[in-house]
CSV table of N, CA, C and O in Angstrom, one decimal:
chain,number,residue,atom,x,y,z
O,1,MET,N,-4.4,-10.1,-15.1
O,1,MET,CA,-3.1,-9.7,-15.4
O,1,MET,C,-2.0,-10.6,-14.7
O,1,MET,O,-2.2,-11.1,-13.7
O,2,ASN,N,-1.1,-10.9,-15.8
O,2,ASN,CA,-0.1,-11.9,-15.3
O,2,ASN,C,0.9,-11.2,-14.4
O,2,ASN,O,1.1,-10.0,-14.5
O,3,GLN,N,1.4,-12.0,-13.5
O,3,GLN,CA,2.2,-11.4,-12.5
O,3,GLN,C,3.4,-10.8,-12.9
O,3,GLN,O,3.9,-9.9,-12.4
O,4,GLN,N,4.0,-11.3,-14.0
O,4,GLN,CA,5.2,-10.8,-14.5
O,4,GLN,C,5.1,-9.5,-15.3
O,4,GLN,O,6.1,-9.0,-15.5
O,5,LYS,N,3.9,-9.3,-15.6
O,5,LYS,CA,3.8,-8.0,-16.5
O,5,LYS,C,3.1,-6.9,-15.8
O,5,LYS,O,2.7,-5.9,-16.2
O,6,LEU,N,3.3,-6.9,-14.4
O,6,LEU,CA,2.8,-5.7,-13.7
O,6,LEU,C,3.9,-4.6,-13.6
O,6,LEU,O,5.0,-4.8,-13.3
O,7,THR,N,3.5,-3.4,-14.2
O,7,THR,CA,4.3,-2.1,-14.1
O,7,THR,C,4.2,-1.6,-12.5
O,7,THR,O,3.4,-2.0,-11.9
O,8,PRO,N,5.1,-0.8,-12.4
O,8,PRO,CA,5.0,0.0,-11.1
O,8,PRO,C,3.8,0.7,-10.9
O,8,PRO,O,3.3,0.8,-9.9
O,9,TYR,N,3.1,1.2,-12.0
O,9,TYR,CA,1.9,1.9,-11.9
O,9,TYR,C,0.6,0.7,-11.6
O,9,TYR,O,-0.4,1.2,-11.1
O,10,ASP,N,0.9,-0.3,-12.0
O,10,ASP,CA,-0.1,-1.5,-11.7
O,10,ASP,C,0.0,-2.0,-10.3
O,10,ASP,O,-1.0,-2.4,-9.8
O,11,VAL,N,1.1,-2.1,-9.8
O,11,VAL,CA,1.4,-2.5,-8.5
O,11,VAL,C,0.8,-1.7,-7.3
O,11,VAL,O,0.0,-2.3,-6.5
O,12,ILE,N,1.1,-0.5,-7.4
O,12,ILE,CA,0.7,0.4,-6.3
O,12,ILE,C,-0.7,0.9,-6.8
O,12,ILE,O,-0.9,1.7,-7.8
O,13,VAL,N,-1.9,0.7,-6.0
O,13,VAL,CA,-3.2,1.0,-6.5
O,13,VAL,C,-3.4,2.5,-5.8
O,13,VAL,O,-3.6,3.4,-6.6
O,14,ARG,N,-3.1,2.7,-4.5
O,14,ARG,CA,-3.4,4.1,-3.8
O,14,ARG,C,-2.7,3.9,-2.5
O,14,ARG,O,-2.5,2.9,-1.8
O,15,PRO,N,-2.3,5.2,-1.9
O,15,PRO,CA,-1.7,5.2,-0.7
O,15,PRO,C,-3.0,5.2,0.5
O,15,PRO,O,-4.0,5.6,0.1
O,16,ILE,N,-2.8,4.6,1.7
O,16,ILE,CA,-3.9,4.6,2.6
O,16,ILE,C,-3.5,5.8,3.5
O,16,ILE,O,-2.5,5.8,4.1
O,17,VAL,N,-4.6,6.6,3.7
O,17,VAL,CA,-4.4,7.9,4.5
O,17,VAL,C,-5.5,7.6,5.6
O,17,VAL,O,-6.6,8.0,5.5
O,18,THR,N,-4.8,7.2,6.8
O,18,THR,CA,-5.7,7.2,8.0
O,18,THR,C,-5.0,7.9,9.2
O,18,THR,O,-3.7,8.2,9.0
O,19,GLU,N,-5.6,7.9,10.3
O,19,GLU,CA,-4.9,8.4,11.6
O,19,GLU,C,-3.8,7.6,11.9
O,19,GLU,O,-2.7,8.0,12.1
O,20,LYS,N,-4.0,6.2,11.8
O,20,LYS,CA,-2.8,5.4,12.2
O,20,LYS,C,-1.7,5.3,11.2
O,20,LYS,O,-0.5,5.5,11.6
O,21,SER,N,-2.0,5.5,10.0
O,21,SER,CA,-0.9,5.3,9.0
O,21,SER,C,-0.2,6.7,8.9
O,21,SER,O,1.0,6.9,8.6
O,22,THR,N,-0.9,7.8,9.2
O,22,THR,CA,-0.1,9.0,9.2
O,22,THR,C,0.8,9.2,10.5
O,22,THR,O,1.9,9.7,10.3
O,23,SER,N,0.5,8.7,11.5
O,23,SER,CA,1.3,8.6,12.7
O,23,SER,C,2.6,7.6,12.5
O,23,SER,O,3.6,8.0,13.0
O,24,ALA,N,2.4,6.8,11.6
O,24,ALA,CA,3.5,5.9,11.3
O,24,ALA,C,4.4,6.4,10.4
O,24,ALA,O,5.6,5.8,10.2
O,25,LYS,N,4.3,7.5,9.6
O,25,LYS,CA,5.0,8.2,8.8
O,25,LYS,C,6.3,8.8,9.6
O,25,LYS,O,7.4,9.0,9.1
O,26,GLU,N,6.0,9.1,10.9
O,26,GLU,CA,7.1,9.5,11.7
O,26,GLU,C,8.2,8.5,11.9
O,26,GLU,O,9.3,8.8,12.2
O,27,GLU,N,7.9,7.3,11.9
O,27,GLU,CA,9.0,6.1,12.0
O,27,GLU,C,9.4,5.7,10.5
O,27,GLU,O,10.1,4.8,10.5
O,28,GLY,N,9.0,6.5,9.5
O,28,GLY,CA,9.5,6.1,8.2
O,28,GLY,C,8.6,5.1,7.4
O,28,GLY,O,9.0,4.4,6.7
O,29,LYS,N,7.4,4.7,8.0
O,29,LYS,CA,6.5,3.8,7.5
O,29,LYS,C,5.3,4.3,6.8
O,29,LYS,O,4.9,5.2,7.3
O,30,TYR,N,5.2,3.7,5.4
O,30,TYR,CA,4.1,4.2,4.6
O,30,TYR,C,3.0,3.0,4.3
O,30,TYR,O,3.5,2.0,4.0
O,31,VAL,N,1.9,3.4,4.1
O,31,VAL,CA,0.9,2.2,3.8
O,31,VAL,C,0.3,2.4,2.5
O,31,VAL,O,-0.2,3.5,2.2
O,32,PHE,N,0.2,1.3,1.9
O,32,PHE,CA,-0.4,1.5,0.5
O,32,PHE,C,-1.3,0.1,0.1
O,32,PHE,O,-1.0,-1.0,0.7
O,33,GLU,N,-2.3,0.6,-0.6
O,33,GLU,CA,-3.0,-0.5,-1.2
O,33,GLU,C,-2.4,-1.2,-2.5
O,33,GLU,O,-2.0,-0.4,-3.3
O,34,VAL,N,-2.1,-2.3,-2.6
O,34,VAL,CA,-1.3,-2.8,-3.5
O,34,VAL,C,-2.2,-4.0,-4.5
O,34,VAL,O,-3.2,-4.4,-4.0
O,35,ASN,N,-1.7,-4.3,-5.6
O,35,ASN,CA,-2.5,-5.2,-6.4
O,35,ASN,C,-2.4,-6.6,-5.7
O,35,ASN,O,-1.5,-6.9,-5.1
O,36,LEU,N,-3.6,-7.4,-5.7
O,36,LEU,CA,-3.7,-8.6,-5.3
O,36,LEU,C,-2.5,-9.7,-5.8
O,36,LEU,O,-2.1,-10.7,-5.0
O,37,LEU,N,-2.1,-9.4,-6.9
O,37,LEU,CA,-1.1,-10.3,-7.6
O,37,LEU,C,0.3,-9.8,-7.3
O,37,LEU,O,1.2,-10.7,-7.6
O,38,ALA,N,0.6,-8.7,-6.7
O,38,ALA,CA,1.9,-8.3,-6.4
O,38,ALA,C,2.5,-8.9,-5.0
O,38,ALA,O,1.8,-9.2,-4.2
O,39,ASN,N,3.9,-9.1,-5.3
O,39,ASN,CA,4.5,-9.6,-4.1
O,39,ASN,C,5.6,-8.7,-3.4
O,39,ASN,O,5.5,-7.4,-4.2
O,40,LYS,N,6.3,-9.0,-2.4
O,40,LYS,CA,6.9,-8.1,-1.8
O,40,LYS,C,7.9,-7.4,-2.6
O,40,LYS,O,8.3,-6.2,-2.5
O,41,HIS,N,8.6,-8.2,-3.5
O,41,HIS,CA,9.8,-7.7,-4.3
O,41,HIS,C,9.3,-6.7,-5.3
O,41,HIS,O,9.7,-5.7,-5.6
O,42,GLN,N,7.9,-7.1,-5.8
O,42,GLN,CA,7.5,-6.0,-6.9
O,42,GLN,C,6.9,-4.8,-6.0
O,42,GLN,O,7.1,-3.8,-6.7
O,43,VAL,N,6.5,-4.8,-4.9
O,43,VAL,CA,6.1,-3.6,-4.2
O,43,VAL,C,7.2,-2.8,-4.0
O,43,VAL,O,7.5,-1.6,-4.0
O,44,LYS,N,8.4,-3.5,-3.5
O,44,LYS,CA,9.7,-2.8,-3.2
O,44,LYS,C,10.2,-2.1,-4.5
O,44,LYS,O,10.4,-0.8,-4.4
O,45,THR,N,10.3,-2.6,-5.7
O,45,THR,CA,10.9,-2.0,-6.7
O,45,THR,C,9.9,-0.9,-7.3
O,45,THR,O,10.3,0.1,-7.8
O,46,ALA,N,8.6,-1.1,-7.0
O,46,ALA,CA,7.6,0.0,-7.6
O,46,ALA,C,7.9,1.2,-6.7
O,46,ALA,O,7.8,2.3,-7.2
O,47,ILE,N,7.9,1.0,-5.5
O,47,ILE,CA,7.9,2.2,-4.7
O,47,ILE,C,9.4,3.0,-4.9
O,47,ILE,O,9.4,4.1,-5.0
O,48,GLU,N,10.5,2.2,-5.0
O,48,GLU,CA,11.6,2.8,-5.3
O,48,GLU,C,11.7,3.5,-6.8
O,48,GLU,O,12.2,4.7,-6.7
O,49,LYS,N,11.2,2.9,-7.6
O,49,LYS,CA,11.1,3.6,-9.0
O,49,LYS,C,10.1,4.8,-9.1
O,49,LYS,O,10.5,5.9,-9.6
O,50,LEU,N,8.9,4.8,-8.3
O,50,LEU,CA,7.9,5.8,-8.5
O,50,LEU,C,8.3,7.0,-7.6
O,50,LEU,O,8.1,8.2,-7.9
O,51,PHE,N,8.9,6.6,-6.4
O,51,PHE,CA,9.1,8.0,-5.5
O,51,PHE,C,10.7,8.2,-5.4
O,51,PHE,O,11.0,9.1,-4.5
O,52,ASN,N,11.5,7.4,-6.1
O,52,ASN,CA,12.9,7.7,-5.9
O,52,ASN,C,13.3,7.7,-4.3
O,52,ASN,O,14.1,8.5,-3.9
O,53,VAL,N,13.2,6.7,-3.8
O,53,VAL,CA,13.6,6.3,-2.4
O,53,VAL,C,14.2,5.0,-2.3
O,53,VAL,O,14.2,4.2,-3.2
O,54,LYS,N,14.8,4.6,-1.1
O,54,LYS,CA,15.3,3.2,-0.9
O,54,LYS,C,14.4,2.7,0.2
O,54,LYS,O,14.1,3.4,1.2
O,55,VAL,N,14.0,1.4,-0.2
O,55,VAL,CA,13.2,0.8,0.8
O,55,VAL,C,14.0,-0.3,1.7
O,55,VAL,O,14.7,-1.0,1.0
O,56,GLU,N,13.7,-0.2,3.0
O,56,GLU,CA,14.5,-1.2,3.9
O,56,GLU,C,13.6,-2.4,4.0
O,56,GLU,O,14.2,-3.5,3.9
O,57,LYS,N,12.2,-2.4,4.2
O,57,LYS,CA,11.5,-3.4,4.4
O,57,LYS,C,10.1,-3.4,4.0
O,57,LYS,O,9.6,-2.4,4.1
O,58,VAL,N,9.4,-4.4,3.6
O,58,VAL,CA,8.1,-4.5,3.2
O,58,VAL,C,7.3,-5.5,3.8
O,58,VAL,O,7.7,-6.6,3.8
O,59,ASN,N,6.2,-5.0,4.4
O,59,ASN,CA,5.2,-6.2,5.0
O,59,ASN,C,4.0,-6.0,4.2
O,59,ASN,O,3.5,-5.0,4.2
O,60,VAL,N,3.5,-7.4,4.0
O,60,VAL,CA,2.4,-7.4,3.1
O,60,VAL,C,1.1,-8.3,3.9
O,60,VAL,O,1.5,-9.2,4.4
O,61,SER,N,-0.1,-7.8,4.0
O,61,SER,CA,-1.0,-8.6,4.6
O,61,SER,C,-2.3,-8.4,3.6
O,61,SER,O,-2.6,-7.5,2.9
O,62,LEU,N,-3.0,-9.6,3.7
O,62,LEU,CA,-4.3,-9.7,2.9
O,62,LEU,C,-5.5,-9.2,3.8
O,62,LEU,O,-5.6,-9.7,4.8
O,63,VAL,N,-6.3,-8.2,3.3
O,63,VAL,CA,-7.3,-7.8,4.1
O,63,VAL,C,-8.6,-8.6,3.7
O,63,VAL,O,-9.0,-8.4,2.5
O,64,LYS,N,-9.3,-9.2,4.6
O,64,LYS,CA,-10.3,-10.3,4.3
O,64,LYS,C,-11.6,-9.4,4.0
O,64,LYS,O,-11.8,-8.2,4.8
O,65,PRO,N,-12.5,-9.8,3.3
O,65,PRO,CA,-13.7,-9.0,3.2
O,65,PRO,C,-14.7,-9.1,4.6
O,65,PRO,O,-14.6,-10.2,5.2
O,66,LYS,N,-15.4,-8.1,4.6
O,66,LYS,CA,-16.2,-8.1,5.9
O,66,LYS,C,-17.8,-8.1,5.5
O,66,LYS,O,-18.1,-7.4,4.5
O,67,PRO,N,-18.6,-8.8,6.1
O,67,PRO,CA,-19.9,-8.7,5.8
O,67,PRO,C,-20.8,-7.3,6.0
O,67,PRO,O,-20.5,-6.6,7.1
O,68,LYS,N,-21.5,-6.9,5.1
O,68,LYS,CA,-22.3,-5.6,5.2
O,68,LYS,C,-23.5,-5.8,4.7
O,68,LYS,O,-23.8,-6.7,4.0
O,69,ARG,N,-24.4,-5.0,5.2
O,69,ARG,CA,-25.9,-4.9,4.9
O,69,ARG,C,-26.3,-3.7,5.0
O,69,ARG,O,-26.2,-2.8,5.6
O,70,ARG,N,-27.1,-3.6,3.9
O,70,ARG,CA,-28.1,-2.2,3.6
O,70,ARG,C,-29.4,-2.6,3.3
O,70,ARG,O,-29.9,-3.1,2.3
O,71,GLY,N,-30.2,-2.5,4.4
O,71,GLY,CA,-31.7,-2.9,4.4
O,71,GLY,C,-31.9,-4.5,4.2
O,71,GLY,O,-31.2,-5.2,5.0
O,72,LEU,N,-32.5,-5.0,3.0
O,72,LEU,CA,-32.6,-6.3,3.0
O,72,LEU,C,-31.3,-6.8,2.1
O,72,LEU,O,-31.4,-8.3,2.1
O,73,PHE,N,-30.4,-6.1,1.6
O,73,PHE,CA,-29.5,-6.6,0.7
O,73,PHE,C,-28.2,-6.9,1.6
O,73,PHE,O,-27.8,-6.0,2.4
O,74,GLU,N,-27.6,-8.0,1.4
O,74,GLU,CA,-26.4,-8.3,2.1
O,74,GLU,C,-25.3,-8.5,1.1
O,74,GLU,O,-25.6,-9.1,-0.1
O,75,GLY,N,-24.1,-8.4,1.7
O,75,GLY,CA,-23.1,-8.6,0.7
O,75,GLY,C,-21.8,-8.6,1.4
O,75,GLY,O,-21.9,-8.5,2.9
O,76,ASN,N,-20.6,-8.4,0.8
O,76,ASN,CA,-19.4,-8.2,1.6
O,76,ASN,C,-18.5,-7.1,0.9
O,76,ASN,O,-18.8,-6.7,-0.2
O,77,THR,N,-17.6,-6.6,1.6
O,77,THR,CA,-16.7,-5.6,1.2
O,77,THR,C,-15.8,-6.4,0.4
O,77,THR,O,-15.5,-7.6,0.3
O,78,ARG,N,-14.9,-5.7,-0.5
O,78,ARG,CA,-14.0,-6.3,-1.3
O,78,ARG,C,-12.7,-6.7,-0.6
O,78,ARG,O,-12.5,-6.4,0.4
O,79,GLN,N,-11.9,-7.9,-1.1
O,79,GLN,CA,-10.7,-8.3,-0.5
O,79,GLN,C,-9.6,-7.5,-1.1
O,79,GLN,O,-9.8,-7.1,-2.5
O,80,TRP,N,-8.7,-7.0,-0.4
O,80,TRP,CA,-7.7,-6.3,-0.9
O,80,TRP,C,-6.4,-6.5,-0.2
O,80,TRP,O,-6.2,-7.1,0.8
O,81,LYS,N,-5.1,-6.1,-0.7
O,81,LYS,CA,-3.8,-6.4,-0.2
O,81,LYS,C,-3.4,-5.1,0.2
O,81,LYS,O,-3.3,-4.0,-0.4
O,82,LYS,N,-2.6,-5.2,1.5
O,82,LYS,CA,-2.0,-4.0,2.1
O,82,LYS,C,-0.6,-4.1,2.2
O,82,LYS,O,-0.2,-5.2,2.7
O,83,ALA,N,0.3,-3.1,1.8
O,83,ALA,CA,1.7,-3.2,2.2
O,83,ALA,C,2.1,-2.0,2.9
O,83,ALA,O,1.9,-0.8,2.8
O,84,ILE,N,2.9,-2.5,4.0
O,84,ILE,CA,3.5,-1.5,4.9
O,84,ILE,C,5.0,-1.4,4.5
O,84,ILE,O,5.6,-2.4,4.7
O,85,VAL,N,5.4,-0.2,4.2
O,85,VAL,CA,6.7,0.1,3.5
O,85,VAL,C,7.5,0.9,4.4
O,85,VAL,O,7.2,1.8,4.8
O,86,THR,N,8.6,0.2,4.9
O,86,THR,CA,9.5,1.0,5.7
O,86,THR,C,10.8,1.6,4.9
O,86,THR,O,11.4,0.7,4.2
O,87,LEU,N,10.9,2.8,4.9
O,87,LEU,CA,12.0,3.4,4.2
O,87,LEU,C,13.4,3.5,5.1
O,87,LEU,O,13.4,3.3,6.2
O,88,LYS,N,14.3,3.6,4.3
O,88,LYS,CA,15.7,3.6,5.1
O,88,LYS,C,15.9,5.0,5.7
O,88,LYS,O,15.1,6.0,5.3
O,89,GLU,N,16.9,5.1,6.5
O,89,GLU,CA,16.9,6.4,7.2
O,89,GLU,C,17.4,7.5,6.3
O,89,GLU,O,18.1,7.4,5.6
O,90,GLY,N,16.6,8.5,6.6
O,90,GLY,CA,16.9,9.8,5.8
O,90,GLY,C,15.9,9.9,4.7
O,90,GLY,O,16.0,11.1,3.9
O,91,TYR,N,15.1,8.9,4.3
O,91,TYR,CA,14.3,9.1,3.0
O,91,TYR,C,12.8,9.3,3.3
O,91,TYR,O,12.3,8.7,4.5
O,92,THR,N,12.2,10.3,2.8
O,92,THR,CA,10.8,10.5,2.9
O,92,THR,C,9.9,10.6,1.5
O,92,THR,O,10.6,10.9,0.7
O,93,ILE,N,8.7,10.3,1.5
O,93,ILE,CA,7.9,10.5,0.4
O,93,ILE,C,7.3,11.8,0.5
O,93,ILE,O,6.2,11.9,1.2
O,94,LYS,N,7.7,12.9,-0.3
O,94,LYS,CA,7.3,14.2,-0.1
O,94,LYS,C,5.8,14.3,-0.7
O,94,LYS,O,5.1,15.3,-0.3
O,95,GLU,N,5.6,13.5,-1.7
O,95,GLU,CA,4.2,13.4,-2.4
O,95,GLU,C,3.1,13.3,-1.3
O,95,GLU,O,1.9,13.5,-1.5
O,96,LEU,N,3.5,12.4,-0.3
O,96,LEU,CA,2.4,11.8,0.7
O,96,LEU,C,2.5,12.6,2.1
O,96,LEU,O,1.8,12.2,3.1
O,97,GLU,N,3.3,13.7,2.3
O,97,GLU,CA,3.4,14.5,3.4
O,97,GLU,C,2.0,15.4,3.5
O,97,GLU,O,1.8,15.9,2.4
O,98,VAL,N,1.6,15.5,4.7
O,98,VAL,CA,0.4,16.3,4.9
O,98,VAL,C,0.8,17.9,5.0
O,98,VAL,O,1.7,18.3,5.7
O,99,GLN,N,0.1,18.5,4.3
O,99,GLN,CA,0.3,20.0,4.4
O,99,GLN,C,-0.5,20.7,5.4
O,99,GLN,O,-1.8,20.2,5.4
O,100,GLN,N,0.0,21.6,6.2
O,100,GLN,CA,-0.7,22.2,7.3
O,100,GLN,C,-0.8,23.6,7.3
O,100,GLN,O,0.2,24.2,6.8
């Protein structure tokens, strides 16, 4: 897929819900898996359009594949890109809040 033709729905793959990412929501930080071709500017505009919030900062990191083995078969996990999005003060993403 060409980098210029990524829609907001193509940029954001899924939210990452782990214990560490859930505790980061108190600081206004949300973690997403994003498309390998997406850059910080595309992630920022996608989050702002999809969730109607203002983004202060975006940190992107590439998660390297790890070796895995199942019996005689060896392989690697897939490579993916992670984005940590910091929202401006007063904004939250209601769709990702945990119901208790």
